[in-house]
């Protein structure tokens, strides 16, 4: 019996993406363990890394997958139920990051003035 391995279209396209990849000048992001103080740095590191390789990370699903590969410890345990339930957040980068901020306690309002204040002053 002659058996051939048939790869799904996704697998074939992933192989093509890897060939087109160039060297990324941004350092590879460190692992994130759920430490609230490190969350802003983690989001900036991963976002910058993906921005430079925008041809590789061209869908929200790939961006979220990359973030998940950089999780460890409590942060990795946190994401497992989302994976098991095939959560829609796995295909929504902005939603996934917002959920990380909510769960790990990053409140941007303390560091940045609200936009309404700036716009009400005519800026």
mmCIF file with all atom_site columns, C-alpha atoms in Angstrom:
data_model
loop_
_atom_site.group_PDB
_atom_site.id
_atom_site.type_symbol
_atom_site.label_atom_id
_atom_site.label_alt_id
_atom_site.label_comp_id
_atom_site.label_asym_id
_atom_site.label_entity_id
_atom_site.label_seq_id
_atom_site.pdbx_PDB_ins_code
_atom_site.Cartn_x
_atom_site.Cartn_y
_atom_site.Cartn_z
_atom_site.occupancy
_atom_site.B_iso_or_equiv
_atom_site.pdbx_formal_charge
_atom_site.auth_seq_id
_atom_site.auth_comp_id
_atom_site.auth_asym_id
_atom_site.auth_atom_id
_atom_site.pdbx_PDB_model_num
ATOM 1   C CA . UNK A 1 1   ? 0.000   0.000  0.000  1.00 0.00 ? 1   UNK A CA 1
ATOM 2   C CA . UNK A 1 2   ? 1.427   3.356  -1.056 1.00 0.00 ? 2   UNK A CA 1
ATOM 3   C CA . UNK A 1 3   ? 0.832   5.940  1.672  1.00 0.00 ? 3   UNK A CA 1
ATOM 4   C CA . UNK A 1 4   ? 1.662   9.590  1.308  1.00 0.00 ? 4   UNK A CA 1
ATOM 5   C CA . UNK A 1 5   ? 1.690   12.184 3.990  1.00 0.00 ? 5   UNK A CA 1
ATOM 6   C CA . UNK A 1 6   ? -0.730  14.949 3.121  1.00 0.00 ? 6   UNK A CA 1
ATOM 7   C CA . UNK A 1 7   ? -0.050  18.170 4.987  1.00 0.00 ? 7   UNK A CA 1
ATOM 8   C CA . UNK A 1 8   ? -2.883  20.568 5.668  1.00 0.00 ? 8   UNK A CA 1
ATOM 9   C CA . UNK A 1 9   ? -2.683  23.881 3.826  1.00 0.00 ? 9   UNK A CA 1
ATOM 10  C CA . UNK A 1 10  ? -1.703  25.614 7.054  1.00 0.00 ? 10  UNK A CA 1
ATOM 11  C CA . UNK A 1 11  ? 1.384   23.433 7.449  1.00 0.00 ? 11  UNK A CA 1
ATOM 12  C CA . UNK A 1 12  ? 2.486   24.129 3.906  1.00 0.00 ? 12  UNK A CA 1
ATOM 13  C CA . UNK A 1 13  ? 2.059   27.861 4.304  1.00 0.00 ? 13  UNK A CA 1
ATOM 14  C CA . UNK A 1 14  ? 3.984   27.853 7.601  1.00 0.00 ? 14  UNK A CA 1
ATOM 15  C CA . UNK A 1 15  ? 6.965   26.226 5.857  1.00 0.00 ? 15  UNK A CA 1
ATOM 16  C CA . UNK A 1 16  ? 6.895   28.963 3.216  1.00 0.00 ? 16  UNK A CA 1
ATOM 17  C CA . UNK A 1 17  ? 6.813   31.659 5.884  1.00 0.00 ? 17  UNK A CA 1
ATOM 18  C CA . UNK A 1 18  ? 9.944   30.293 7.505  1.00 0.00 ? 18  UNK A CA 1
ATOM 19  C CA . UNK A 1 19  ? 11.896  30.470 4.252  1.00 0.00 ? 19  UNK A CA 1
ATOM 20  C CA . UNK A 1 20  ? 11.003  34.145 3.724  1.00 0.00 ? 20  UNK A CA 1
ATOM 21  C CA . UNK A 1 21  ? 12.058  35.119 7.247  1.00 0.00 ? 21  UNK A CA 1
ATOM 22  C CA . UNK A 1 22  ? 14.907  37.559 7.698  1.00 0.00 ? 22  UNK A CA 1
ATOM 23  C CA . UNK A 1 23  ? 17.089  38.104 10.740 1.00 0.00 ? 23  UNK A CA 1
ATOM 24  C CA . UNK A 1 24  ? 15.175  39.986 13.400 1.00 0.00 ? 24  UNK A CA 1
ATOM 25  C CA . UNK A 1 25  ? 17.275  42.746 15.032 1.00 0.00 ? 25  UNK A CA 1
ATOM 26  C CA . UNK A 1 26  ? 14.981  42.780 18.084 1.00 0.00 ? 26  UNK A CA 1
ATOM 27  C CA . UNK A 1 27  ? 16.150  40.451 20.891 1.00 0.00 ? 27  UNK A CA 1
ATOM 28  C CA . UNK A 1 28  ? 14.013  37.330 21.284 1.00 0.00 ? 28  UNK A CA 1
ATOM 29  C CA . UNK A 1 29  ? 11.454  38.066 24.042 1.00 0.00 ? 29  UNK A CA 1
ATOM 30  C CA . UNK A 1 30  ? 12.040  36.608 27.483 1.00 0.00 ? 30  UNK A CA 1
ATOM 31  C CA . UNK A 1 31  ? 9.556   34.222 29.068 1.00 0.00 ? 31  UNK A CA 1
ATOM 32  C CA . UNK A 1 32  ? 6.729   35.769 31.098 1.00 0.00 ? 32  UNK A CA 1
ATOM 33  C CA . UNK A 1 33  ? 5.682   34.083 34.356 1.00 0.00 ? 33  UNK A CA 1
ATOM 34  C CA . UNK A 1 34  ? 2.758   36.294 35.362 1.00 0.00 ? 34  UNK A CA 1
ATOM 35  C CA . UNK A 1 35  ? 4.690   38.968 37.292 1.00 0.00 ? 35  UNK A CA 1
ATOM 36  C CA . UNK A 1 36  ? 2.570   42.120 36.930 1.00 0.00 ? 36  UNK A CA 1
ATOM 37  C CA . UNK A 1 37  ? 5.619   44.383 37.029 1.00 0.00 ? 37  UNK A CA 1
ATOM 38  C CA . UNK A 1 38  ? 7.102   42.599 33.993 1.00 0.00 ? 38  UNK A CA 1
ATOM 39  C CA . UNK A 1 39  ? 3.911   42.583 31.901 1.00 0.00 ? 39  UNK A CA 1
ATOM 40  C CA . UNK A 1 40  ? 4.460   45.991 30.214 1.00 0.00 ? 40  UNK A CA 1
ATOM 41  C CA . UNK A 1 41  ? 7.994   44.980 29.183 1.00 0.00 ? 41  UNK A CA 1
ATOM 42  C CA . UNK A 1 42  ? 6.753   41.609 27.950 1.00 0.00 ? 42  UNK A CA 1
ATOM 43  C CA . UNK A 1 43  ? 4.064   43.183 25.775 1.00 0.00 ? 43  UNK A CA 1
ATOM 44  C CA . UNK A 1 44  ? 6.513   45.730 24.343 1.00 0.00 ? 44  UNK A CA 1
ATOM 45  C CA . UNK A 1 45  ? 9.166   43.051 23.682 1.00 0.00 ? 45  UNK A CA 1
ATOM 46  C CA . UNK A 1 46  ? 6.800   40.627 21.969 1.00 0.00 ? 46  UNK A CA 1
ATOM 47  C CA . UNK A 1 47  ? 5.013   43.393 20.057 1.00 0.00 ? 47  UNK A CA 1
ATOM 48  C CA . UNK A 1 48  ? 8.282   44.854 18.778 1.00 0.00 ? 48  UNK A CA 1
ATOM 49  C CA . UNK A 1 49  ? 9.588   41.442 17.786 1.00 0.00 ? 49  UNK A CA 1
ATOM 50  C CA . UNK A 1 50  ? 6.408   40.639 15.842 1.00 0.00 ? 50  UNK A CA 1
ATOM 51  C CA . UNK A 1 51  ? 6.250   44.104 14.269 1.00 0.00 ? 51  UNK A CA 1
ATOM 52  C CA . UNK A 1 52  ? 9.688   43.667 12.690 1.00 0.00 ? 52  UNK A CA 1
ATOM 53  C CA . UNK A 1 53  ? 8.676   40.216 11.389 1.00 0.00 ? 53  UNK A CA 1
ATOM 54  C CA . UNK A 1 54  ? 5.231   41.339 10.221 1.00 0.00 ? 54  UNK A CA 1
ATOM 55  C CA . UNK A 1 55  ? 5.299   38.978 7.225  1.00 0.00 ? 55  UNK A CA 1
ATOM 56  C CA . UNK A 1 56  ? 5.604   36.020 9.608  1.00 0.00 ? 56  UNK A CA 1
ATOM 57  C CA . UNK A 1 57  ? 3.203   37.331 12.249 1.00 0.00 ? 57  UNK A CA 1
ATOM 58  C CA . UNK A 1 58  ? 0.524   38.466 9.827  1.00 0.00 ? 58  UNK A CA 1
ATOM 59  C CA . UNK A 1 59  ? -2.567  37.154 11.634 1.00 0.00 ? 59  UNK A CA 1
ATOM 60  C CA . UNK A 1 60  ? -3.905  37.606 15.135 1.00 0.00 ? 60  UNK A CA 1
ATOM 61  C CA . UNK A 1 61  ? -3.846  33.826 15.586 1.00 0.00 ? 61  UNK A CA 1
ATOM 62  C CA . UNK A 1 62  ? -0.090  33.686 14.911 1.00 0.00 ? 62  UNK A CA 1
ATOM 63  C CA . UNK A 1 63  ? 0.551   36.645 17.228 1.00 0.00 ? 63  UNK A CA 1
ATOM 64  C CA . UNK A 1 64  ? -1.384  35.041 20.092 1.00 0.00 ? 64  UNK A CA 1
ATOM 65  C CA . UNK A 1 65  ? 0.343   31.711 19.459 1.00 0.00 ? 65  UNK A CA 1
ATOM 66  C CA . UNK A 1 66  ? 3.714   33.443 19.696 1.00 0.00 ? 66  UNK A CA 1
ATOM 67  C CA . UNK A 1 67  ? 2.724   35.108 22.987 1.00 0.00 ? 67  UNK A CA 1
ATOM 68  C CA . UNK A 1 68  ? 1.661   31.729 24.364 1.00 0.00 ? 68  UNK A CA 1
ATOM 69  C CA . UNK A 1 69  ? 5.034   30.202 23.478 1.00 0.00 ? 69  UNK A CA 1
ATOM 70  C CA . UNK A 1 70  ? 6.682   32.860 25.655 1.00 0.00 ? 70  UNK A CA 1
ATOM 71  C CA . UNK A 1 71  ? 4.617   32.038 28.783 1.00 0.00 ? 71  UNK A CA 1
ATOM 72  C CA . UNK A 1 72  ? 5.756   29.942 31.736 1.00 0.00 ? 72  UNK A CA 1
ATOM 73  C CA . UNK A 1 73  ? 4.663   29.104 35.268 1.00 0.00 ? 73  UNK A CA 1
ATOM 74  C CA . UNK A 1 74  ? 1.440   30.764 36.442 1.00 0.00 ? 74  UNK A CA 1
ATOM 75  C CA . UNK A 1 75  ? 1.005   32.620 33.135 1.00 0.00 ? 75  UNK A CA 1
ATOM 76  C CA . UNK A 1 76  ? 1.139   29.343 31.203 1.00 0.00 ? 76  UNK A CA 1
ATOM 77  C CA . UNK A 1 77  ? -1.300  27.713 33.639 1.00 0.00 ? 77  UNK A CA 1
ATOM 78  C CA . UNK A 1 78  ? -3.627  30.688 33.126 1.00 0.00 ? 78  UNK A CA 1
ATOM 79  C CA . UNK A 1 79  ? -3.785  30.223 29.344 1.00 0.00 ? 79  UNK A CA 1
ATOM 80  C CA . UNK A 1 80  ? -4.387  26.446 29.299 1.00 0.00 ? 80  UNK A CA 1
ATOM 81  C CA . UNK A 1 81  ? -8.191  26.667 29.795 1.00 0.00 ? 81  UNK A CA 1
ATOM 82  C CA . UNK A 1 82  ? -8.408  29.123 26.876 1.00 0.00 ? 82  UNK A CA 1
ATOM 83  C CA . UNK A 1 83  ? -6.608  26.582 24.692 1.00 0.00 ? 83  UNK A CA 1
ATOM 84  C CA . UNK A 1 84  ? -8.716  23.645 25.907 1.00 0.00 ? 84  UNK A CA 1
ATOM 85  C CA . UNK A 1 85  ? -11.934 25.564 25.193 1.00 0.00 ? 85  UNK A CA 1
ATOM 86  C CA . UNK A 1 86  ? -10.646 26.906 21.853 1.00 0.00 ? 86  UNK A CA 1
ATOM 87  C CA . UNK A 1 87  ? -11.482 30.413 23.066 1.00 0.00 ? 87  UNK A CA 1
ATOM 88  C CA . UNK A 1 88  ? -12.161 33.137 20.466 1.00 0.00 ? 88  UNK A CA 1
ATOM 89  C CA . UNK A 1 89  ? -9.441  35.160 22.229 1.00 0.00 ? 89  UNK A CA 1
ATOM 90  C CA . UNK A 1 90  ? -6.882  32.844 20.614 1.00 0.00 ? 90  UNK A CA 1
ATOM 91  C CA . UNK A 1 91  ? -7.711  34.550 17.307 1.00 0.00 ? 91  UNK A CA 1
ATOM 92  C CA . UNK A 1 92  ? -7.933  38.093 18.706 1.00 0.00 ? 92  UNK A CA 1
ATOM 93  C CA . UNK A 1 93  ? -4.538  39.613 19.544 1.00 0.00 ? 93  UNK A CA 1
ATOM 94  C CA . UNK A 1 94  ? -5.880  42.855 21.050 1.00 0.00 ? 94  UNK A CA 1
ATOM 95  C CA . UNK A 1 95  ? -8.484  40.957 23.054 1.00 0.00 ? 95  UNK A CA 1
ATOM 96  C CA . UNK A 1 96  ? -5.887  38.474 24.298 1.00 0.00 ? 96  UNK A CA 1
ATOM 97  C CA . UNK A 1 97  ? -3.527  41.254 25.402 1.00 0.00 ? 97  UNK A CA 1
ATOM 98  C CA . UNK A 1 98  ? -6.418  43.086 27.095 1.00 0.00 ? 98  UNK A CA 1
ATOM 99  C CA . UNK A 1 99  ? -7.305  39.886 28.967 1.00 0.00 ? 99  UNK A CA 1
ATOM 100 C CA . UNK A 1 100 ? -3.665  39.447 30.034 1.00 0.00 ? 100 UNK A CA 1
ATOM 101 C CA . UNK A 1 101 ? -3.659  43.020 31.342 1.00 0.00 ? 101 UNK A CA 1
ATOM 102 C CA . UNK A 1 102 ? -6.908  42.435 33.230 1.00 0.00 ? 102 UNK A CA 1
ATOM 103 C CA . UNK A 1 103 ? -5.843  39.106 34.749 1.00 0.00 ? 103 UNK A CA 1
ATOM 104 C CA . UNK A 1 104 ? -2.308  40.111 35.679 1.00 0.00 ? 104 UNK A CA 1
ATOM 105 C CA . UNK A 1 105 ? -3.327  43.525 36.992 1.00 0.00 ? 105 UNK A CA 1
ATOM 106 C CA . UNK A 1 106 ? -1.789  46.048 34.623 1.00 0.00 ? 106 UNK A CA 1
ATOM 107 C CA . UNK A 1 107 ? -3.718  49.308 34.876 1.00 0.00 ? 107 UNK A CA 1
ATOM 108 C CA . UNK A 1 108 ? -2.569  51.813 32.262 1.00 0.00 ? 108 UNK A CA 1
ATOM 109 C CA . UNK A 1 109 ? -4.693  54.634 33.688 1.00 0.00 ? 109 UNK A CA 1
ATOM 110 C CA . UNK A 1 110 ? -2.233  55.192 36.536 1.00 0.00 ? 110 UNK A CA 1
ATOM 111 C CA . UNK A 1 111 ? 0.639   55.924 34.146 1.00 0.00 ? 111 UNK A CA 1
ATOM 112 C CA . UNK A 1 112 ? -1.039  57.833 31.332 1.00 0.00 ? 112 UNK A CA 1
ATOM 113 C CA . UNK A 1 113 ? -3.548  60.699 31.345 1.00 0.00 ? 113 UNK A CA 1
ATOM 114 C CA . UNK A 1 114 ? -6.852  59.871 29.756 1.00 0.00 ? 114 UNK A CA 1
ATOM 115 C CA . UNK A 1 115 ? -7.400  60.940 26.164 1.00 0.00 ? 115 UNK A CA 1
ATOM 116 C CA . UNK A 1 116 ? -10.542 62.848 27.102 1.00 0.00 ? 116 UNK A CA 1
ATOM 117 C CA . UNK A 1 117 ? -8.509  65.284 29.197 1.00 0.00 ? 117 UNK A CA 1
ATOM 118 C CA . UNK A 1 118 ? -6.221  66.071 26.250 1.00 0.00 ? 118 UNK A CA 1
ATOM 119 C CA . UNK A 1 119 ? -9.032  66.411 23.741 1.00 0.00 ? 119 UNK A CA 1
ATOM 120 C CA . UNK A 1 120 ? -11.089 68.652 26.039 1.00 0.00 ? 120 UNK A CA 1
ATOM 121 C CA . UNK A 1 121 ? -8.151  71.079 26.189 1.00 0.00 ? 121 UNK A CA 1
ATOM 122 C CA . UNK A 1 122 ? -8.164  71.429 22.418 1.00 0.00 ? 122 UNK A CA 1
ATOM 123 C CA . UNK A 1 123 ? -4.939  69.490 21.834 1.00 0.00 ? 123 UNK A CA 1
#
